[in-house]
Structure formats: C-alpha cells, structure tokens
Amino acid sequence: MNNKLTLGIFGFGVVGQGLHDIIKTKNLNLAIKRFVIKHPEKKRSLPAELFTTDANAVLEDSEINTVVELIDDADAAFAIVSKALRSGKNVVSANKKMIANHLEELVDIQHRHGTSLLYEGAVCGSIPIIRNLEEYYDNELLHSVTGIFNGSSNYILSKIFNENLAYATALKQAQDLGFAETDPSLDVGGFDAKFKLAIVASHAYGLYVSPDAILNIGIDALETPDIQFAREKNFKIKLVPTAREISDEAVILYVLPKLVAPDNILYAVENENNGVLVKAAFADEQFFYGKGAGGHPTGSAVLSDIAALRYGYKYEYKKHIEAGALTYSTDWEITVYLRYDEETLIEKLGFAAISERYYAHDYKYVIGRINIGNILANRDVINRKGVFIAEIA
Ligand code: HSE
C-alpha cells in the first residue's frame, strides 16, 4: 500500500524550506498543494499561487490528506493539528512544545478519529529516536535515556569551550545559522530539551508527564568561574536531559547542565549535533548521534514521517497500555556543583551532604548531594543570574 499523499504544509521557515529542498530532489508518490504562511509580504522562492495565509484553505480541502505542521507558535499549531486529525487528515509535526504539552489529548484524538500523528522531527532533529523507542525497543527494559537534545545550547557550549567565544557571540551564531528557537530562552533555559524529554518519556516508559512538572535548568546563568572550574578538572559542560528508571515503579526526568569527563560519550558531541544514549537491560548501551537542528536534518526526519504515512504507519503507544504501576518521581539524589551568591540559598536547598566548599568574595560554590525534588521546589530562586548548578556524574 503506497498511498498517494497530497500535502498542505504550515510554515515555510528553516524546516519548511529544508523539507522542500529535499522533496524536490525525490520522486515520491506525493504532491505539495499549498503552504500556509503568516507573512505574505516576504519574498518566496516558489510560485505565489502555492502560498496562502488561510489555514482553512488546507484544513477544509478534502483533496489534502496529509498536513505537515512546521510553525513555531505552539498554540496555533495545536489548533491546526487537532482540527486536521479530527477531520480525517494524517499529520506530521516538528513542534516539540505543542506535542509535549498536549500529547495525551493528541493520542486520544488519533484513537477516536483513526488518524496518525508522527513527530520524529520534533526530537533531536535527524536522529530517529522516537520510532526506535516505539518499535525497536518495544520489548526492552530501558534503564535510561539521556543525551544532548538541544542543538543551540550545545553549539554555544562548544564554541565557549573549544574556541573561547563569548556566550552572546555564540548564541548570535546559533540564531544566524537557524538552529535557535524564535525565543532562544527556550533553548538556553533547557525548555526545548525538556519538551523533547517529555516526548521521549512517553515512548520509552509509557508516561505522560506535563512539562511543567519536570525540572529544567539551562545554561543561561553560566559564567567564567564555572567554565574555569570545569576546565581545571578536565570537564566540559553539556546540557543533559535524563530519563531513568530508578525502580520497578518509578522514573525520574530532569534537565540540568552536566560536568562531563572525556570518557563520557557526550563529551565529544559538539556544535549543533545531538546524541541519545540508551541504556537497556539486554541491548546494553547504544548511542545515536547526528545533527539535532537545522533545515535539512530536521527536514529529513519530517520527510521520513511523511514517507511512513504512505504505508499507513501509526505510533501505537503500546507502553502506555503496559506501563502499569510505573509513575513519575522527583525523589532522587544527585551530586551537583552549585555556584551561588547568598548563603541562605544553601540552607534553603537542604543538601543531604556537602563534600566541598569554596568561599571567596566574588566566587562561592559547594559540591554536594541534593534531592531533585528540592531543586524543583526551589527552581525560581535557582534560575537566575548569580546561581549556576550542574550535575556531576
Ligand atoms: N532550537 C532547537 C535546537 C531546534 O536548537 O535543538 C531543533 O529542535
């Protein structure tokens, strides 16, 4: 069954154009009928009749059987995707924020309307992790899924550590190269990585966890003393999302900067590349590596989903049915480096143990064991200039 697909595509930005570049080189059984765009005044590289600003020109066109959603407004994206799925169209989306925030509802809509929503391009760009978690690791016991899920922050950290670039210069480059979100605080604040982690948690463990309930601390408060601290110990700093089964009943999820040593496989993941490290009971360790951002890498994942729809592919969400007693927990101790400004913060955070303290007029830090739940409860007082926290493996 190789169904002919007629596509309506929302968005003609970095990913939309990347996807179009790839599609035009291929002889696939599909046709693009319309692009829906927000800014008609922009000069486009394709004939004007292909573009419209009217969403219903796609959503109410019965010839269009497949909607591709590549816009960055998560609320508008949810309205488009849910309407398309309800009206019998299959959908491919790369909108991690929208999917992470509405996954349970979107799964329900798919079941009720017999339609399919695929989103490989939403998680780690070109790395095929969702379909692997869904199919290949269907019967595996996954101990953990960790890695580097955000290309922009990894690009910034690479430029700082390898080329001594200033944070702001590196961020500007990531924006100019089309890696960053329109609001880059989503990247550097660890939100984008958290949305991807929530989606991964669903396909790895069968858990729906609202992103609001997951700890995310980013790299936006990183300062020179933290970089020096890492360098002196031969570490690099990476932004690492973690999903880990801590018992037969509980899974922890969090995003934190991490001090990684040269023998850690993530140490060598540089620039906009992403890496996903899967630790499984039987397969043992497996590592997926590839470009995590950019028009062509993300476009290639979107095209893979479009191609899968020609054969009627659907995620089955089997792990949700089998998840049974597995629940999300934040009750887990980790070791962290914490640079801080006010002494009261250390008392407030309730460290279980402190193994090292440094105290000077303009630079203070502690290294100690702390519960993730304590960090989460105090995220507002940690997430600010003057405080930087990073996990130590
Ligand atoms: N802003 C995202 C990143 C794009 O930098 O990883 C890909 O999801």
Short mmCIF file of C-alpha atoms and ligand atoms in Angstrom, two decimals:
data_model
loop_
_atom_site.label_atom_id
_atom_site.label_comp_id
_atom_site.label_asym_id
_atom_site.label_seq_id
_atom_site.Cartn_x
_atom_site.Cartn_y
_atom_site.Cartn_z
CA MET A 1 0.00 0.00 0.00
CA ASN A 2 1.74 3.15 -1.21
CA ASN A 3 -0.94 5.79 -0.80
CA LYS A 4 -0.64 8.95 -2.83
CA LEU A 5 -0.23 11.86 -0.43
CA THR A 6 -1.41 15.38 -1.12
CA LEU A 7 0.24 17.73 1.33
CA GLY A 8 -0.74 21.00 2.91
CA ILE A 9 2.24 22.46 4.74
CA PHE A 10 2.02 25.05 7.52
CA GLY A 11 5.19 27.14 7.63
CA PHE A 12 7.94 27.90 5.15
CA GLY A 13 10.73 28.79 7.57
CA VAL A 14 14.03 26.97 8.14
CA VAL A 15 12.45 23.50 8.35
CA GLY A 16 9.73 24.08 5.74
CA GLN A 17 12.29 25.22 3.19
CA GLY A 18 14.67 22.41 4.17
CA LEU A 19 11.88 19.89 3.64
CA HIS A 20 11.00 21.40 0.27
CA ASP A 21 14.67 21.24 -0.84
CA ILE A 22 14.70 17.53 -0.06
CA ILE A 23 11.29 16.71 -1.57
CA LYS A 24 12.13 18.34 -4.88
CA THR A 25 15.14 16.05 -5.35
CA LYS A 26 13.00 12.94 -4.91
CA ASN A 27 10.46 11.11 -6.95
CA LEU A 28 7.99 10.26 -4.21
CA ASN A 29 4.34 9.48 -4.57
CA LEU A 30 3.34 12.86 -3.16
CA ALA A 31 2.43 16.37 -4.17
CA ILE A 32 2.57 19.64 -2.24
CA LYS A 33 -0.68 21.51 -2.84
CA ARG A 34 -0.37 24.50 -0.53
CA PHE A 35 1.88 26.24 2.00
CA VAL A 36 0.12 28.26 4.69
CA ILE A 37 2.27 31.20 5.78
CA LYS A 38 1.97 34.09 8.23
CA HIS A 39 3.85 36.80 6.32
CA PRO A 40 2.59 37.14 2.73
CA GLU A 41 4.83 40.17 2.18
CA LYS A 42 8.03 38.08 2.41
CA LYS A 43 9.72 37.22 -0.89
CA ARG A 44 9.40 33.48 -1.57
CA SER A 45 11.43 31.19 -3.79
CA LEU A 46 8.34 29.36 -5.12
CA PRO A 47 5.33 30.50 -7.25
CA ALA A 48 2.92 32.77 -5.37
CA GLU A 49 -0.11 30.53 -6.02
CA LEU A 50 1.41 27.86 -3.76
CA PHE A 51 1.07 30.18 -0.74
CA THR A 52 -1.94 31.23 1.29
CA THR A 53 -2.49 32.82 4.68
CA ASP A 54 -5.81 31.00 5.13
CA ALA A 55 -5.47 27.87 7.29
CA ASN A 56 -8.85 26.60 6.10
CA ALA A 57 -7.60 26.54 2.51
CA VAL A 58 -5.71 23.45 3.70
CA LEU A 59 -7.83 22.20 6.59
CA GLU A 60 -11.06 22.24 4.58
CA ASP A 61 -9.60 20.97 1.31
CA SER A 62 -10.73 17.36 1.01
CA GLU A 63 -8.04 16.59 -1.58
CA ILE A 64 -5.34 17.30 1.02
CA ASN A 65 -4.99 14.10 3.05
CA THR A 66 -1.78 14.98 4.90
CA VAL A 67 -0.95 18.08 6.93
CA VAL A 68 2.64 18.99 7.76
CA GLU A 69 2.86 21.45 10.65
CA LEU A 70 6.15 23.38 10.86
CA ILE A 71 5.28 26.65 12.60
CA ASP A 72 6.70 27.85 15.89
CA ASP A 73 3.56 29.13 17.62
CA ALA A 74 2.63 26.15 19.81
CA ASP A 75 -0.96 27.29 20.49
CA ALA A 76 -1.74 27.91 16.83
CA ALA A 77 -0.03 24.60 16.00
CA PHE A 78 -2.27 22.70 18.43
CA ALA A 79 -5.41 24.23 16.89
CA ILE A 80 -4.23 23.25 13.39
CA VAL A 81 -3.06 19.75 14.28
CA SER A 82 -6.11 18.80 16.36
CA LYS A 83 -8.51 20.10 13.68
CA ALA A 84 -6.64 18.24 10.93
CA LEU A 85 -6.64 14.96 12.90
CA ARG A 86 -10.34 15.34 13.70
CA SER A 87 -11.17 15.91 10.05
CA GLY A 88 -9.52 12.66 8.96
CA LYS A 89 -6.15 14.00 7.84
CA ASN A 90 -2.88 12.47 8.98
CA VAL A 91 -0.36 14.91 10.39
CA VAL A 92 3.41 15.27 10.66
CA SER A 93 4.62 17.88 13.14
CA ALA A 94 8.01 19.05 14.38
CA ASN A 95 6.55 21.17 17.18
CA LYS A 96 8.01 19.73 20.39
CA LYS A 97 6.43 22.30 22.70
CA MET A 98 2.96 21.67 21.30
CA ILE A 99 3.33 17.89 21.35
CA ALA A 100 4.83 17.75 24.86
CA ASN A 101 2.06 19.95 26.26
CA HIS A 102 -0.84 18.13 24.58
CA LEU A 103 0.37 14.59 23.99
CA GLU A 104 -2.30 12.71 25.93
CA GLU A 105 -5.09 14.66 24.23
CA LEU A 106 -3.49 14.20 20.81
CA VAL A 107 -3.25 10.44 21.35
CA ASP A 108 -6.92 10.38 22.30
CA ILE A 109 -7.89 12.35 19.17
CA GLN A 110 -5.89 9.94 16.99
CA HIS A 111 -7.63 6.94 18.54
CA ARG A 112 -11.08 8.45 18.19
CA HIS A 113 -10.63 9.53 14.58
CA GLY A 114 -8.38 6.74 13.31
CA THR A 115 -5.75 9.22 12.15
CA SER A 116 -2.00 9.28 12.64
CA LEU A 117 0.28 11.97 14.07
CA LEU A 118 4.02 11.46 13.59
CA TYR A 119 6.74 13.70 15.06
CA GLU A 120 10.24 12.28 14.62
CA GLY A 121 11.46 15.74 13.57
CA ALA A 122 10.37 17.17 16.94
CA VAL A 123 13.00 15.24 18.90
CA CYS A 124 16.73 15.54 18.17
CA GLY A 125 16.47 16.63 14.53
CA SER A 126 17.71 13.91 12.22
CA ILE A 127 18.19 11.21 14.89
CA PRO A 128 15.50 8.51 14.52
CA ILE A 129 14.83 8.05 18.22
CA ILE A 130 11.03 8.06 18.51
CA ARG A 131 10.39 5.26 16.05
CA ASN A 132 13.22 3.26 17.63
CA LEU A 133 11.81 3.67 21.14
CA GLU A 134 8.39 2.77 19.80
CA GLU A 135 9.34 -0.23 17.65
CA TYR A 136 12.89 -1.45 18.17
CA TYR A 137 12.85 -1.14 21.97
CA ASP A 138 9.27 -2.30 22.21
CA ASN A 139 10.13 -5.22 24.50
CA GLU A 140 13.33 -3.88 26.07
CA LEU A 141 13.76 -2.88 29.68
CA LEU A 142 15.11 0.64 29.36
CA HIS A 143 17.27 1.69 32.30
CA SER A 144 17.77 5.22 30.97
CA VAL A 145 17.62 7.55 28.00
CA THR A 146 19.93 10.56 28.27
CA GLY A 147 21.94 12.71 25.93
CA ILE A 148 22.11 16.06 24.25
CA PHE A 149 18.74 17.06 22.86
CA ASN A 150 19.24 20.76 22.07
CA GLY A 151 21.49 21.80 19.21
CA SER A 152 21.66 25.52 20.01
CA SER A 153 22.84 25.23 23.61
CA ASN A 154 25.32 22.54 22.60
CA TYR A 155 26.59 24.82 19.83
CA ILE A 156 27.05 27.66 22.35
CA LEU A 157 28.84 25.42 24.88
CA SER A 158 31.11 24.01 22.16
CA LYS A 159 32.07 27.49 20.97
CA ILE A 160 32.77 28.60 24.56
CA PHE A 161 34.85 25.54 25.49
CA ASN A 162 36.65 24.95 22.19
CA GLU A 163 37.07 28.45 20.77
CA ASN A 164 36.75 30.72 23.81
CA LEU A 165 33.87 32.56 22.18
CA ALA A 166 31.74 34.82 24.35
CA TYR A 167 28.31 33.43 25.26
CA ALA A 168 26.43 36.21 23.42
CA THR A 169 28.51 35.80 20.24
CA ALA A 170 27.94 32.05 20.19
CA LEU A 171 24.20 32.50 20.76
CA LYS A 172 24.03 35.01 17.89
CA GLN A 173 25.76 32.47 15.62
CA ALA A 174 23.29 29.74 16.62
CA GLN A 175 20.47 32.12 15.75
CA ASP A 176 22.02 33.16 12.43
CA LEU A 177 22.51 29.52 11.47
CA GLY A 178 18.81 28.82 12.05
CA PHE A 179 19.32 26.44 14.99
CA ALA A 180 17.74 28.52 17.75
CA GLU A 181 14.06 28.93 18.53
CA THR A 182 12.43 32.30 17.75
CA ASP A 183 12.59 32.82 21.52
CA PRO A 184 16.11 31.49 22.28
CA SER A 185 15.43 31.36 26.03
CA LEU A 186 13.59 28.12 25.22
CA ASP A 187 16.94 26.69 24.07
CA VAL A 188 19.34 28.07 26.66
CA GLY A 189 16.84 27.73 29.52
CA GLY A 190 16.52 23.98 28.94
CA PHE A 191 12.82 24.18 27.98
CA ASP A 192 13.27 22.82 24.47
CA ALA A 193 15.28 19.87 25.81
CA LYS A 194 12.57 19.30 28.42
CA PHE A 195 9.78 19.19 25.82
CA LYS A 196 11.78 16.58 23.91
CA LEU A 197 12.41 14.66 27.15
CA ALA A 198 8.69 14.57 27.93
CA ILE A 199 8.02 13.10 24.48
CA VAL A 200 10.84 10.57 24.94
CA ALA A 201 9.38 9.58 28.34
CA SER A 202 6.13 8.72 26.65
CA HIS A 203 7.70 6.44 24.06
CA ALA A 204 10.33 4.96 26.40
CA TYR A 205 8.23 4.41 29.53
CA GLY A 206 4.59 4.95 28.60
CA LEU A 207 4.29 8.01 30.85
CA TYR A 208 2.50 11.26 30.17
CA VAL A 209 4.24 13.90 32.25
CA SER A 210 3.32 17.56 31.93
CA PRO A 211 6.46 19.58 31.11
CA ASP A 212 5.54 21.95 33.96
CA ALA A 213 6.19 19.12 36.42
CA ILE A 214 9.70 18.45 35.10
CA LEU A 215 12.82 20.24 36.39
CA ASN A 216 14.72 22.20 33.76
CA ILE A 217 17.71 24.40 34.44
CA GLY A 218 19.61 25.74 31.46
CA ILE A 219 22.96 27.32 30.66
CA ASP A 220 21.87 30.95 30.66
CA ALA A 221 23.50 31.75 34.02
CA LEU A 222 26.86 30.22 33.06
CA GLU A 223 29.79 32.49 33.97
CA THR A 224 33.58 32.47 33.57
CA PRO A 225 34.29 30.88 37.01
CA ASP A 226 32.10 27.88 36.08
CA ILE A 227 33.98 27.45 32.81
CA GLN A 228 37.32 27.70 34.67
CA PHE A 229 36.16 25.21 37.30
CA ALA A 230 35.19 22.73 34.56
CA ARG A 231 38.43 23.24 32.62
CA GLU A 232 40.64 22.77 35.70
CA LYS A 233 39.01 19.40 36.31
CA ASN A 234 39.20 18.46 32.63
CA PHE A 235 35.42 18.53 32.26
CA LYS A 236 33.20 20.08 29.63
CA ILE A 237 29.75 21.38 30.44
CA LYS A 238 26.86 19.93 28.45
CA LEU A 239 23.11 20.40 28.82
CA VAL A 240 21.79 16.91 29.56
CA PRO A 241 18.21 15.68 29.82
CA THR A 242 17.81 12.46 31.80
CA ALA A 243 15.05 9.87 31.87
CA ARG A 244 15.90 7.00 34.24
CA GLU A 245 14.03 4.12 35.78
CA ILE A 246 15.07 4.20 39.44
CA SER A 247 12.96 1.18 40.50
CA ASP A 248 10.28 -1.10 39.06
CA GLU A 249 7.79 1.62 39.94
CA ALA A 250 9.41 4.97 39.29
CA VAL A 251 11.02 7.04 36.55
CA ILE A 252 12.84 10.33 37.10
CA LEU A 253 13.00 13.07 34.47
CA TYR A 254 15.07 16.26 34.60
CA VAL A 255 17.21 18.60 32.50
CA LEU A 256 20.38 20.04 34.04
CA PRO A 257 23.77 21.21 32.84
CA LYS A 258 26.28 18.44 33.49
CA LEU A 259 30.03 18.34 34.02
CA VAL A 260 31.18 15.55 31.73
CA ALA A 261 34.60 13.88 31.68
CA PRO A 262 36.48 12.89 28.50
CA ASP A 263 35.46 9.24 28.90
CA ASN A 264 31.77 10.20 28.70
CA ILE A 265 30.45 9.63 25.19
CA LEU A 266 28.65 13.00 25.31
CA TYR A 267 31.99 14.83 25.76
CA ALA A 268 32.69 14.53 22.03
CA VAL A 269 29.23 15.65 20.86
CA GLU A 270 29.92 19.16 19.60
CA ASN A 271 28.18 22.08 17.91
CA GLU A 272 24.60 21.51 16.79
CA ASN A 273 24.97 17.75 16.98
CA ASN A 274 22.77 15.79 19.35
CA GLY A 275 23.35 12.42 20.97
CA VAL A 276 20.94 9.97 22.55
CA LEU A 277 22.39 7.35 24.89
CA VAL A 278 20.07 4.44 25.56
CA LYS A 279 20.93 2.02 28.37
CA ALA A 280 18.92 -1.16 28.21
CA ALA A 281 18.85 -4.41 30.15
CA PHE A 282 19.55 -6.67 27.18
CA ALA A 283 20.90 -4.48 24.35
CA ASP A 284 23.20 -2.76 26.89
CA GLU A 285 24.42 0.68 25.76
CA GLN A 286 23.52 2.17 22.41
CA PHE A 287 24.34 5.62 21.17
CA PHE A 288 22.60 7.62 18.45
CA TYR A 289 24.47 10.61 17.08
CA GLY A 290 23.56 13.20 14.46
CA LYS A 291 22.56 16.74 13.65
CA GLY A 292 19.93 17.98 16.09
CA ALA A 293 18.93 21.22 14.41
CA GLY A 294 18.88 22.90 11.02
CA GLY A 295 16.60 22.84 8.00
CA HIS A 296 17.92 19.81 6.14
CA PRO A 297 18.50 17.45 9.11
CA THR A 298 15.08 18.24 10.60
CA GLY A 299 13.51 18.22 7.13
CA SER A 300 14.90 14.72 6.58
CA ALA A 301 13.15 13.46 9.75
CA VAL A 302 9.92 15.14 8.68
CA LEU A 303 10.19 13.52 5.25
CA SER A 304 10.76 10.13 6.85
CA ASP A 305 7.46 10.57 8.73
CA ILE A 306 5.68 11.68 5.56
CA ALA A 307 7.04 8.62 3.76
CA ALA A 308 5.87 6.37 6.62
CA LEU A 309 2.34 7.75 6.24
CA ARG A 310 2.24 6.44 2.66
CA TYR A 311 2.17 2.99 4.27
CA GLY A 312 -0.32 3.90 6.99
CA TYR A 313 2.21 3.97 9.85
CA LYS A 314 0.90 4.96 13.32
CA TYR A 315 2.54 5.07 16.75
CA GLU A 316 0.72 2.50 18.84
CA TYR A 317 1.70 3.90 22.26
CA LYS A 318 1.89 0.32 23.47
CA LYS A 319 3.99 1.19 26.50
CA HIS A 320 1.15 3.31 27.85
CA ILE A 321 -1.02 0.23 27.93
CA GLU A 322 1.71 -1.86 29.56
CA ALA A 323 3.12 0.86 31.86
CA GLY A 324 1.05 -0.44 34.78
CA ALA A 325 2.44 0.77 38.05
CA LEU A 326 5.22 2.95 36.62
CA THR A 327 4.98 6.54 37.85
CA TYR A 328 6.95 9.75 37.54
CA SER A 329 9.07 10.63 40.58
CA THR A 330 11.31 13.52 41.60
CA ASP A 331 12.60 11.79 44.72
CA TRP A 332 16.19 11.05 43.78
CA GLU A 333 19.56 12.33 44.99
CA ILE A 334 22.22 13.58 42.61
CA THR A 335 25.63 15.22 43.06
CA VAL A 336 25.87 18.84 41.92
CA TYR A 337 28.24 21.77 41.64
CA LEU A 338 26.42 24.92 42.73
CA ARG A 339 27.82 28.43 42.37
CA TYR A 340 25.79 30.78 44.49
CA ASP A 341 25.68 34.32 45.78
CA GLU A 342 23.65 34.24 49.00
CA GLU A 343 24.41 31.85 51.85
CA THR A 344 20.72 31.47 52.68
CA LEU A 345 20.22 29.60 49.40
CA ILE A 346 22.36 26.70 50.62
CA GLU A 347 20.22 26.31 53.75
CA LYS A 348 17.03 26.58 51.72
CA LEU A 349 18.06 23.87 49.27
CA GLY A 350 18.54 21.27 52.00
CA PHE A 351 21.61 19.45 50.76
CA ALA A 352 21.80 15.87 52.02
CA ALA A 353 25.60 16.17 52.21
CA ILE A 354 28.24 18.70 51.20
CA SER A 355 31.65 17.34 50.22
CA GLU A 356 33.43 20.52 49.08
CA ARG A 357 33.07 24.23 49.71
CA TYR A 358 34.84 27.19 48.18
CA TYR A 359 34.28 30.63 49.62
CA ALA A 360 35.79 33.84 48.25
CA HIS A 361 34.43 37.35 48.00
CA ASP A 362 33.28 37.04 44.39
CA TYR A 363 33.04 33.28 43.87
CA LYS A 364 31.43 30.72 46.13
CA TYR A 365 30.48 27.18 45.38
CA VAL A 366 29.55 23.92 47.03
CA ILE A 367 29.63 20.37 45.77
CA GLY A 368 27.10 18.10 47.40
CA ARG A 369 24.27 15.61 47.26
CA ILE A 370 20.81 17.03 46.77
CA ASN A 371 17.35 15.67 46.01
CA ILE A 372 15.90 16.60 42.60
CA GLY A 373 12.61 17.39 44.35
CA ASN A 374 14.42 20.07 46.42
CA ILE A 375 15.86 21.68 43.28
CA LEU A 376 12.44 21.58 41.61
CA ALA A 377 10.73 23.15 44.62
CA ASN A 378 13.28 25.98 44.58
CA ARG A 379 13.68 26.41 40.84
CA ASP A 380 12.61 30.04 40.95
CA VAL A 381 15.39 31.00 43.35
CA ILE A 382 17.99 28.95 41.45
CA ASN A 383 17.04 30.01 37.94
CA ARG A 384 18.66 33.44 37.91
CA LYS A 385 21.92 35.26 37.35
CA GLY A 386 24.24 34.67 40.28
CA VAL A 387 23.46 30.97 40.57
CA PHE A 388 24.66 28.15 38.34
CA ILE A 389 24.02 24.49 39.00
CA ALA A 390 25.44 21.49 37.16
CA GLU A 391 25.24 17.78 37.82
CA ILE A 392 28.48 15.90 38.37
CA ALA A 393 28.33 12.38 37.01
N1 HSE B 1 16.09 25.00 18.66
C1 HSE B 1 16.20 23.58 18.52
C2 HSE B 1 17.61 23.16 18.86
C3 HSE B 1 15.85 23.19 17.11
O1 HSE B 1 18.49 24.02 18.92
O2 HSE B 1 17.85 21.98 19.09
C4 HSE B 1 15.71 21.72 16.91
O3 HSE B 1 14.66 21.20 17.67
#
